[in-house]
């Protein structure tokens, strides 16, 4: 069987030069860490980290029926968008399973950008093409666009060196700014979005792939005085887990629905029809059979995906979907699915996580697991 060749982002050479440990992720060769996951994680919580997330997919939707297409595709309400506003959502199968979770940006009434997970780019684009009866123009620009995430309490202070009026309230959370050509590090096209996957204040910066190295270098140079460090996918994962954010392929997939995953807030039944609406209405009516919960271990141990979750008597009731040792708490934390019963899902309830032959006590905790700076 032929080996699949991993793609490389425009910043690959920069990662190698910085001594990053590289690995395959979502079809790309990506940096896992530069120094250590804990070091990079704490830099983001205390100062700032810079991530290369250019593996993510960017799909533009254009034309007079662009809104109708997006509204049909996603569970959230695209009518809440206006120029310069973004939202988080999922798109579902007719059975209610999650095809992917994504961000939707509205540039204008006939231009939307959908940002999807790296491993799902081809699948998602094919899904969109197959569910486009309104004939919106779909354009996969993933290979041409780079994405950098500047995250942490010092992120806006660093970015102000290049755009003086940037602040955590300008643009506001889940808002973005399309920069005039040449006004941000001489980029022909750049979007500064107040979004992120860490629970900290920060910006996600979109630019042309051939301009990514210049942006990366400039941010790292200026950010050095503010404690900025390059951060890899390892820290990105531990940060999102402390914040309690879902990861596709772990908490979400086509066998899970957004209501059991705690994402009912992105399902707007009152907006009209969308793919999966009827199935999700049935789930809402009957109540989800299971629920995604957070757990904090009460003894030393590291929960990992696939480990059994047990009741107090040691009977297996579910599985961990994501787990790690929280760098902030220095305790094991996990997300996982259990039956939708109050004695399993209420915060403070005692459960267990089986790590090899030992069952460690854990308590149910509603995420986030740590105090976040992003309000």
Short mmCIF file of C-alpha atoms in Angstrom, two decimals:
data_model
loop_
_atom_site.label_atom_id
_atom_site.label_comp_id
_atom_site.label_asym_id
_atom_site.label_seq_id
_atom_site.Cartn_x
_atom_site.Cartn_y
_atom_site.Cartn_z
CA UNK A 1 0.00 0.00 0.00
CA UNK A 2 1.44 3.40 -1.00
CA UNK A 3 2.28 5.77 1.83
CA UNK A 4 0.24 8.94 2.01
CA UNK A 5 2.46 11.97 1.59
CA UNK A 6 1.89 14.51 4.34
CA UNK A 7 1.30 18.10 3.27
CA UNK A 8 3.39 20.91 4.70
CA UNK A 9 2.22 24.36 5.73
CA UNK A 10 4.06 27.47 4.44
CA UNK A 11 5.80 27.67 7.85
CA UNK A 12 7.30 24.17 7.81
CA UNK A 13 10.91 25.41 7.45
CA UNK A 14 10.42 27.86 10.33
CA UNK A 15 9.24 25.04 12.60
CA UNK A 16 12.23 22.85 11.72
CA UNK A 17 14.63 25.78 12.27
CA UNK A 18 13.10 26.32 15.74
CA UNK A 19 13.74 22.67 16.62
CA UNK A 20 10.10 21.62 16.62
CA UNK A 21 9.18 17.97 16.97
CA UNK A 22 7.06 17.28 13.88
CA UNK A 23 4.32 14.69 13.42
CA UNK A 24 1.43 13.89 11.09
CA UNK A 25 -1.90 15.45 11.98
CA UNK A 26 -4.95 15.84 9.73
CA UNK A 27 -2.84 14.98 6.67
CA UNK A 28 -0.18 17.60 7.48
CA UNK A 29 3.29 17.49 9.00
CA UNK A 30 2.78 19.74 12.02
CA UNK A 31 4.80 20.91 15.04
CA UNK A 32 3.76 19.10 18.25
CA UNK A 33 6.11 21.07 20.48
CA UNK A 34 9.20 23.28 20.37
CA UNK A 35 10.44 23.21 23.98
CA UNK A 36 7.82 21.35 26.01
CA UNK A 37 4.03 21.17 25.98
CA UNK A 38 3.83 22.47 29.56
CA UNK A 39 6.17 25.39 28.84
CA UNK A 40 4.18 26.42 25.76
CA UNK A 41 0.83 25.87 27.50
CA UNK A 42 1.77 28.11 30.44
CA UNK A 43 3.14 30.78 28.08
CA UNK A 44 -0.35 31.01 26.52
CA UNK A 45 -2.09 31.14 29.90
CA UNK A 46 0.32 33.77 31.30
CA UNK A 47 1.54 35.77 28.28
CA UNK A 48 1.08 34.58 24.69
CA UNK A 49 1.70 31.76 22.24
CA UNK A 50 1.86 31.71 18.45
CA UNK A 51 0.39 28.70 16.64
CA UNK A 52 0.56 27.66 13.00
CA UNK A 53 -2.93 26.37 12.22
CA UNK A 54 -2.61 26.67 8.44
CA UNK A 55 -3.75 23.04 8.17
CA UNK A 56 -7.33 24.22 8.76
CA UNK A 57 -9.61 24.44 5.72
CA UNK A 58 -11.08 27.62 4.22
CA UNK A 59 -14.11 27.33 1.96
CA UNK A 60 -15.75 30.44 0.50
CA UNK A 61 -19.45 30.57 -0.29
CA UNK A 62 -20.50 33.30 -2.73
CA UNK A 63 -23.46 34.54 -4.70
CA UNK A 64 -27.07 35.69 -4.23
CA UNK A 65 -28.02 32.35 -2.60
CA UNK A 66 -24.98 32.18 -0.31
CA UNK A 67 -27.01 32.93 2.82
CA UNK A 68 -29.71 30.38 1.94
CA UNK A 69 -27.05 27.71 1.45
CA UNK A 70 -25.26 28.44 4.74
CA UNK A 71 -28.55 28.57 6.65
CA UNK A 72 -29.56 25.19 5.21
CA UNK A 73 -26.15 23.64 5.96
CA UNK A 74 -25.55 24.64 9.60
CA UNK A 75 -27.47 24.24 12.87
CA UNK A 76 -26.78 27.76 14.17
CA UNK A 77 -28.66 30.79 12.82
CA UNK A 78 -26.77 32.56 10.03
CA UNK A 79 -29.36 35.37 10.19
CA UNK A 80 -27.58 36.53 13.36
CA UNK A 81 -24.52 37.33 11.29
CA UNK A 82 -23.71 40.72 9.85
CA UNK A 83 -20.63 42.02 8.02
CA UNK A 84 -17.62 41.45 10.28
CA UNK A 85 -19.31 38.90 12.55
CA UNK A 86 -18.48 35.20 12.98
CA UNK A 87 -20.18 32.28 14.71
CA UNK A 88 -19.37 28.76 15.85
CA UNK A 89 -21.62 25.96 14.65
CA UNK A 90 -21.85 22.38 13.49
CA UNK A 91 -23.23 20.84 10.34
CA UNK A 92 -25.13 17.60 10.68
CA UNK A 93 -26.24 14.59 8.68
CA UNK A 94 -30.00 14.06 8.22
CA UNK A 95 -29.72 11.61 11.15
CA UNK A 96 -28.31 14.37 13.41
CA UNK A 97 -24.69 13.19 13.49
CA UNK A 98 -21.96 15.83 13.35
CA UNK A 99 -20.27 16.09 9.93
CA UNK A 100 -17.92 18.74 11.36
CA UNK A 101 -17.75 21.72 13.65
CA UNK A 102 -16.75 24.97 12.01
CA UNK A 103 -16.59 28.75 12.07
CA UNK A 104 -18.72 30.86 9.71
CA UNK A 105 -17.62 34.39 8.78
CA UNK A 106 -19.85 36.88 6.97
CA UNK A 107 -17.87 39.28 4.76
CA UNK A 108 -20.97 40.67 3.06
CA UNK A 109 -24.47 39.51 2.09
CA UNK A 110 -23.07 37.39 -0.75
CA UNK A 111 -19.74 36.26 0.74
CA UNK A 112 -19.22 33.80 3.60
CA UNK A 113 -16.12 31.93 4.75
CA UNK A 114 -16.45 28.49 6.35
CA UNK A 115 -13.40 27.32 8.33
CA UNK A 116 -13.33 23.54 8.80
CA UNK A 117 -11.08 20.96 10.42
CA UNK A 118 -7.98 19.86 8.52
CA UNK A 119 -8.78 16.13 8.40
CA UNK A 120 -12.27 16.89 7.06
CA UNK A 121 -11.53 19.39 4.26
CA UNK A 122 -12.21 17.04 1.33
CA UNK A 123 -15.13 15.30 3.07
CA UNK A 124 -16.70 18.64 4.05
CA UNK A 125 -16.29 20.18 0.61
CA UNK A 126 -17.90 17.11 -0.99
CA UNK A 127 -20.73 17.29 1.58
CA UNK A 128 -21.32 20.95 0.77
CA UNK A 129 -21.34 20.30 -2.96
CA UNK A 130 -23.83 17.44 -2.49
CA UNK A 131 -26.15 19.61 -0.35
CA UNK A 132 -26.27 22.76 -2.45
CA UNK A 133 -29.66 22.77 -4.22
CA UNK A 134 -29.62 26.57 -4.23
CA UNK A 135 -26.53 26.66 -6.43
CA UNK A 136 -24.28 28.84 -4.27
CA UNK A 137 -20.71 29.17 -5.59
CA UNK A 138 -18.35 27.07 -3.44
CA UNK A 139 -14.61 27.61 -3.55
CA UNK A 140 -12.05 25.59 -1.56
CA UNK A 141 -9.17 28.00 -0.92
CA UNK A 142 -7.48 25.92 1.79
CA UNK A 143 -4.14 25.55 0.00
CA UNK A 144 -3.87 29.29 -0.70
CA UNK A 145 -4.62 30.61 2.79
CA UNK A 146 -2.44 30.44 5.90
CA UNK A 147 -3.80 30.77 9.42
CA UNK A 148 -1.84 31.84 12.50
CA UNK A 149 -3.29 31.97 16.02
CA UNK A 150 -1.87 34.57 18.42
CA UNK A 151 -3.36 33.62 21.79
CA UNK A 152 -2.98 34.72 25.41
CA UNK A 153 -3.41 37.72 27.75
CA UNK A 154 -0.65 39.63 25.90
CA UNK A 155 -1.93 38.83 22.39
CA UNK A 156 -3.62 42.17 21.69
CA UNK A 157 -0.71 44.12 23.17
CA UNK A 158 1.61 42.37 20.71
CA UNK A 159 -0.74 42.88 17.75
CA UNK A 160 -1.05 46.60 18.55
CA UNK A 161 2.53 47.06 17.35
CA UNK A 162 1.13 46.51 13.85
CA UNK A 163 -2.48 47.75 14.21
CA UNK A 164 -2.52 50.44 16.95
CA UNK A 165 -6.28 50.45 17.63
CA UNK A 166 -6.61 46.71 18.26
CA UNK A 167 -8.04 45.79 21.66
CA UNK A 168 -10.04 42.90 23.18
CA UNK A 169 -13.19 44.94 22.45
CA UNK A 170 -12.02 46.02 18.99
CA UNK A 171 -12.85 43.76 17.25
CA UNK A 172 -15.16 42.24 19.86
CA UNK A 173 -15.21 38.51 20.54
CA UNK A 174 -16.39 36.59 17.46
CA UNK A 175 -15.95 39.67 15.30
CA UNK A 176 -13.27 40.25 12.69
CA UNK A 177 -11.64 42.89 10.59
CA UNK A 178 -10.66 42.65 6.93
CA UNK A 179 -7.49 44.73 6.57
CA UNK A 180 -7.00 47.09 3.68
CA UNK A 181 -4.21 45.84 1.36
CA UNK A 182 -0.81 46.78 2.77
CA UNK A 183 -2.07 47.92 6.18
CA UNK A 184 -1.06 44.77 8.08
CA UNK A 185 2.59 43.82 7.52
CA UNK A 186 2.25 44.71 3.82
CA UNK A 187 -0.12 41.77 3.27
CA UNK A 188 -2.19 41.91 0.09
CA UNK A 189 -5.08 40.38 2.07
CA UNK A 190 -5.43 39.74 5.79
CA UNK A 191 -8.25 39.06 8.22
CA UNK A 192 -7.82 39.60 11.97
CA UNK A 193 -10.42 37.59 13.86
CA UNK A 194 -11.07 37.76 17.62
CA UNK A 195 -11.50 33.99 17.97
CA UNK A 196 -9.45 31.08 19.24
CA UNK A 197 -9.31 27.58 20.67
CA UNK A 198 -7.50 28.22 23.96
CA UNK A 199 -9.97 30.07 26.20
CA UNK A 200 -7.66 33.09 26.23
CA UNK A 201 -8.04 36.43 24.44
CA UNK A 202 -6.45 36.34 21.03
CA UNK A 203 -6.51 36.72 17.31
CA UNK A 204 -6.65 34.28 14.45
CA UNK A 205 -4.87 35.81 11.48
CA UNK A 206 -5.69 34.76 7.92
CA UNK A 207 -3.36 35.73 5.08
CA UNK A 208 -2.11 34.48 1.72
CA UNK A 209 0.12 31.42 2.10
CA UNK A 210 3.08 33.17 0.50
CA UNK A 211 2.94 35.95 3.13
CA UNK A 212 2.73 33.70 6.21
CA UNK A 213 6.49 33.59 6.92
CA UNK A 214 6.67 37.39 7.07
CA UNK A 215 3.74 37.55 9.51
CA UNK A 216 5.15 34.73 11.68
CA UNK A 217 8.60 36.30 11.88
CA UNK A 218 7.29 39.78 12.68
CA UNK A 219 4.98 38.55 15.45
CA UNK A 220 7.68 36.43 17.07
CA UNK A 221 10.21 39.27 16.94
CA UNK A 222 7.91 41.86 18.53
CA UNK A 223 6.34 39.35 20.89
CA UNK A 224 9.61 38.23 22.44
CA UNK A 225 9.56 41.19 24.85
CA UNK A 226 6.02 40.21 25.91
CA UNK A 227 6.82 36.56 26.66
CA UNK A 228 5.49 35.21 23.35
CA UNK A 229 6.57 31.67 22.49
CA UNK A 230 5.88 29.50 19.45
CA UNK A 231 3.42 26.79 20.49
CA UNK A 232 2.63 23.44 18.93
CA UNK A 233 -0.37 21.17 18.62
CA UNK A 234 0.40 19.51 21.96
CA UNK A 235 -0.24 22.74 23.88
CA UNK A 236 -3.18 23.56 21.64
CA UNK A 237 -4.79 20.30 22.75
CA UNK A 238 -4.13 20.72 26.48
CA UNK A 239 -5.35 24.34 26.33
CA UNK A 240 -8.61 23.45 24.57
CA UNK A 241 -9.15 20.61 27.02
CA UNK A 242 -8.71 22.87 30.07
CA UNK A 243 -11.25 25.19 28.41
CA UNK A 244 -13.61 22.24 27.80
CA UNK A 245 -13.78 22.67 24.01
CA UNK A 246 -14.76 19.73 21.80
CA UNK A 247 -12.34 18.23 19.26
CA UNK A 248 -13.68 16.57 16.14
CA UNK A 249 -12.78 12.88 16.09
CA UNK A 250 -12.88 12.77 19.91
CA UNK A 251 -16.00 14.46 21.34
CA UNK A 252 -17.66 14.93 17.95
CA UNK A 253 -18.19 12.71 14.93
CA UNK A 254 -21.03 11.39 12.78
CA UNK A 255 -22.12 9.01 15.57
CA UNK A 256 -22.58 11.88 18.05
CA UNK A 257 -25.15 14.66 17.98
CA UNK A 258 -24.66 18.24 19.19
CA UNK A 259 -27.28 17.95 21.97
CA UNK A 260 -25.49 15.12 23.77
CA UNK A 261 -22.18 16.95 23.24
CA UNK A 262 -23.40 19.99 25.21
CA UNK A 263 -23.72 22.09 22.06
CA UNK A 264 -27.47 22.72 22.17
CA UNK A 265 -26.61 26.44 22.21
CA UNK A 266 -25.52 26.20 18.55
CA UNK A 267 -28.74 24.44 17.45
CA UNK A 268 -31.43 27.01 16.62
CA UNK A 269 -34.66 25.13 15.96
CA UNK A 270 -36.62 28.37 15.52
CA UNK A 271 -34.64 29.50 12.45
CA UNK A 272 -36.44 27.21 10.02
CA UNK A 273 -35.28 24.09 8.23
CA UNK A 274 -31.69 22.83 8.19
CA UNK A 275 -30.05 19.46 7.57
CA UNK A 276 -30.66 17.22 10.58
CA UNK A 277 -33.39 19.35 12.15
CA UNK A 278 -36.05 16.61 12.34
CA UNK A 279 -33.66 14.11 13.91
CA UNK A 280 -32.42 16.64 16.46
CA UNK A 281 -35.98 17.63 17.36
CA UNK A 282 -36.59 13.97 18.25
CA UNK A 283 -33.42 13.92 20.39
CA UNK A 284 -34.58 17.06 22.18
CA UNK A 285 -38.06 15.64 22.73
CA UNK A 286 -36.83 12.33 24.16
CA UNK A 287 -33.71 13.73 25.83
CA UNK A 288 -30.22 12.63 24.74
CA UNK A 289 -29.39 9.05 25.73
CA UNK A 290 -25.95 10.15 26.92
CA UNK A 291 -24.12 13.31 27.90
CA UNK A 292 -20.62 14.68 27.57
CA UNK A 293 -19.22 15.42 31.03
CA UNK A 294 -16.01 16.81 32.47
CA UNK A 295 -14.04 14.93 35.12
CA UNK A 296 -11.23 15.91 37.50
CA UNK A 297 -9.20 13.04 38.95
CA UNK A 298 -8.81 13.11 42.72
CA UNK A 299 -5.62 11.06 42.71
CA UNK A 300 -2.46 11.24 40.62
CA UNK A 301 -3.00 9.82 37.14
CA UNK A 302 -3.45 10.79 33.51
CA UNK A 303 -6.73 9.84 31.83
CA UNK A 304 -6.50 9.10 28.10
CA UNK A 305 -9.01 8.69 25.28
CA UNK A 306 -10.63 5.26 25.42
CA UNK A 307 -10.19 4.69 29.16
CA UNK A 308 -13.38 3.41 30.85
CA UNK A 309 -15.43 5.75 33.05
CA UNK A 310 -16.96 3.87 35.96
CA UNK A 311 -19.63 4.48 38.55
CA UNK A 312 -18.71 4.52 42.26
CA UNK A 313 -19.03 0.75 42.38
CA UNK A 314 -16.48 0.25 39.61
CA UNK A 315 -18.94 -0.71 36.84
CA UNK A 316 -18.03 0.72 33.43
CA UNK A 317 -20.60 3.31 32.29
CA UNK A 318 -18.79 5.19 29.53
CA UNK A 319 -15.48 6.18 27.95
CA UNK A 320 -13.05 9.07 28.08
CA UNK A 321 -12.95 10.96 24.76
CA UNK A 322 -10.05 13.29 25.69
CA UNK A 323 -7.82 13.44 28.73
CA UNK A 324 -4.58 14.95 29.97
CA UNK A 325 -2.70 16.20 33.01
CA UNK A 326 -3.79 19.83 33.37
CA UNK A 327 -0.62 21.98 33.43
CA UNK A 328 -2.46 24.61 35.51
CA UNK A 329 -4.20 22.31 38.02
CA UNK A 330 -1.54 19.58 38.04
CA UNK A 331 -4.46 17.12 38.10
CA UNK A 332 -5.83 14.72 35.55
CA UNK A 333 -8.80 16.12 33.60
CA UNK A 334 -11.03 14.44 31.05
CA UNK A 335 -14.09 14.71 28.85
CA UNK A 336 -16.23 11.67 28.16
CA UNK A 337 -19.72 10.32 27.50
CA UNK A 338 -21.89 8.68 30.16
CA UNK A 339 -25.61 7.80 30.30
CA UNK A 340 -27.80 10.87 30.70
CA UNK A 341 -28.66 10.37 34.38
CA UNK A 342 -28.32 13.02 37.12
CA UNK A 343 -26.27 10.65 39.32
CA UNK A 344 -23.66 10.55 36.51
CA UNK A 345 -23.86 14.08 35.14
CA UNK A 346 -24.40 16.49 38.03
CA UNK A 347 -21.29 18.51 39.01
CA UNK A 348 -19.68 17.13 42.15
CA UNK A 349 -20.83 13.53 41.58
CA UNK A 350 -18.20 10.88 42.28
CA UNK A 351 -17.25 8.57 39.41
CA UNK A 352 -14.05 6.77 38.46
CA UNK A 353 -11.61 6.43 35.57
CA UNK A 354 -9.95 3.09 34.98
CA UNK A 355 -6.25 3.51 34.21
CA UNK A 356 -4.84 0.07 33.42
CA UNK A 357 -5.93 -2.19 36.31
CA UNK A 358 -6.63 0.65 38.75
CA UNK A 359 -9.81 2.72 39.13
CA UNK A 360 -9.01 6.26 40.22
CA UNK A 361 -11.73 8.38 41.87
CA UNK A 362 -12.90 11.42 39.91
CA UNK A 363 -15.55 14.06 40.37
CA UNK A 364 -17.84 15.49 37.71
CA UNK A 365 -16.89 19.08 36.87
CA UNK A 366 -18.60 21.41 34.43
CA UNK A 367 -15.92 22.87 32.11
CA UNK A 368 -13.92 25.03 31.91
CA UNK A 369 -11.57 23.30 34.31
CA UNK A 370 -9.51 26.46 34.97
CA UNK A 371 -10.23 30.16 35.22
CA UNK A 372 -9.91 31.71 31.77
CA UNK A 373 -8.91 35.28 30.92
CA UNK A 374 -11.32 35.48 27.98
CA UNK A 375 -14.56 36.89 29.36
#
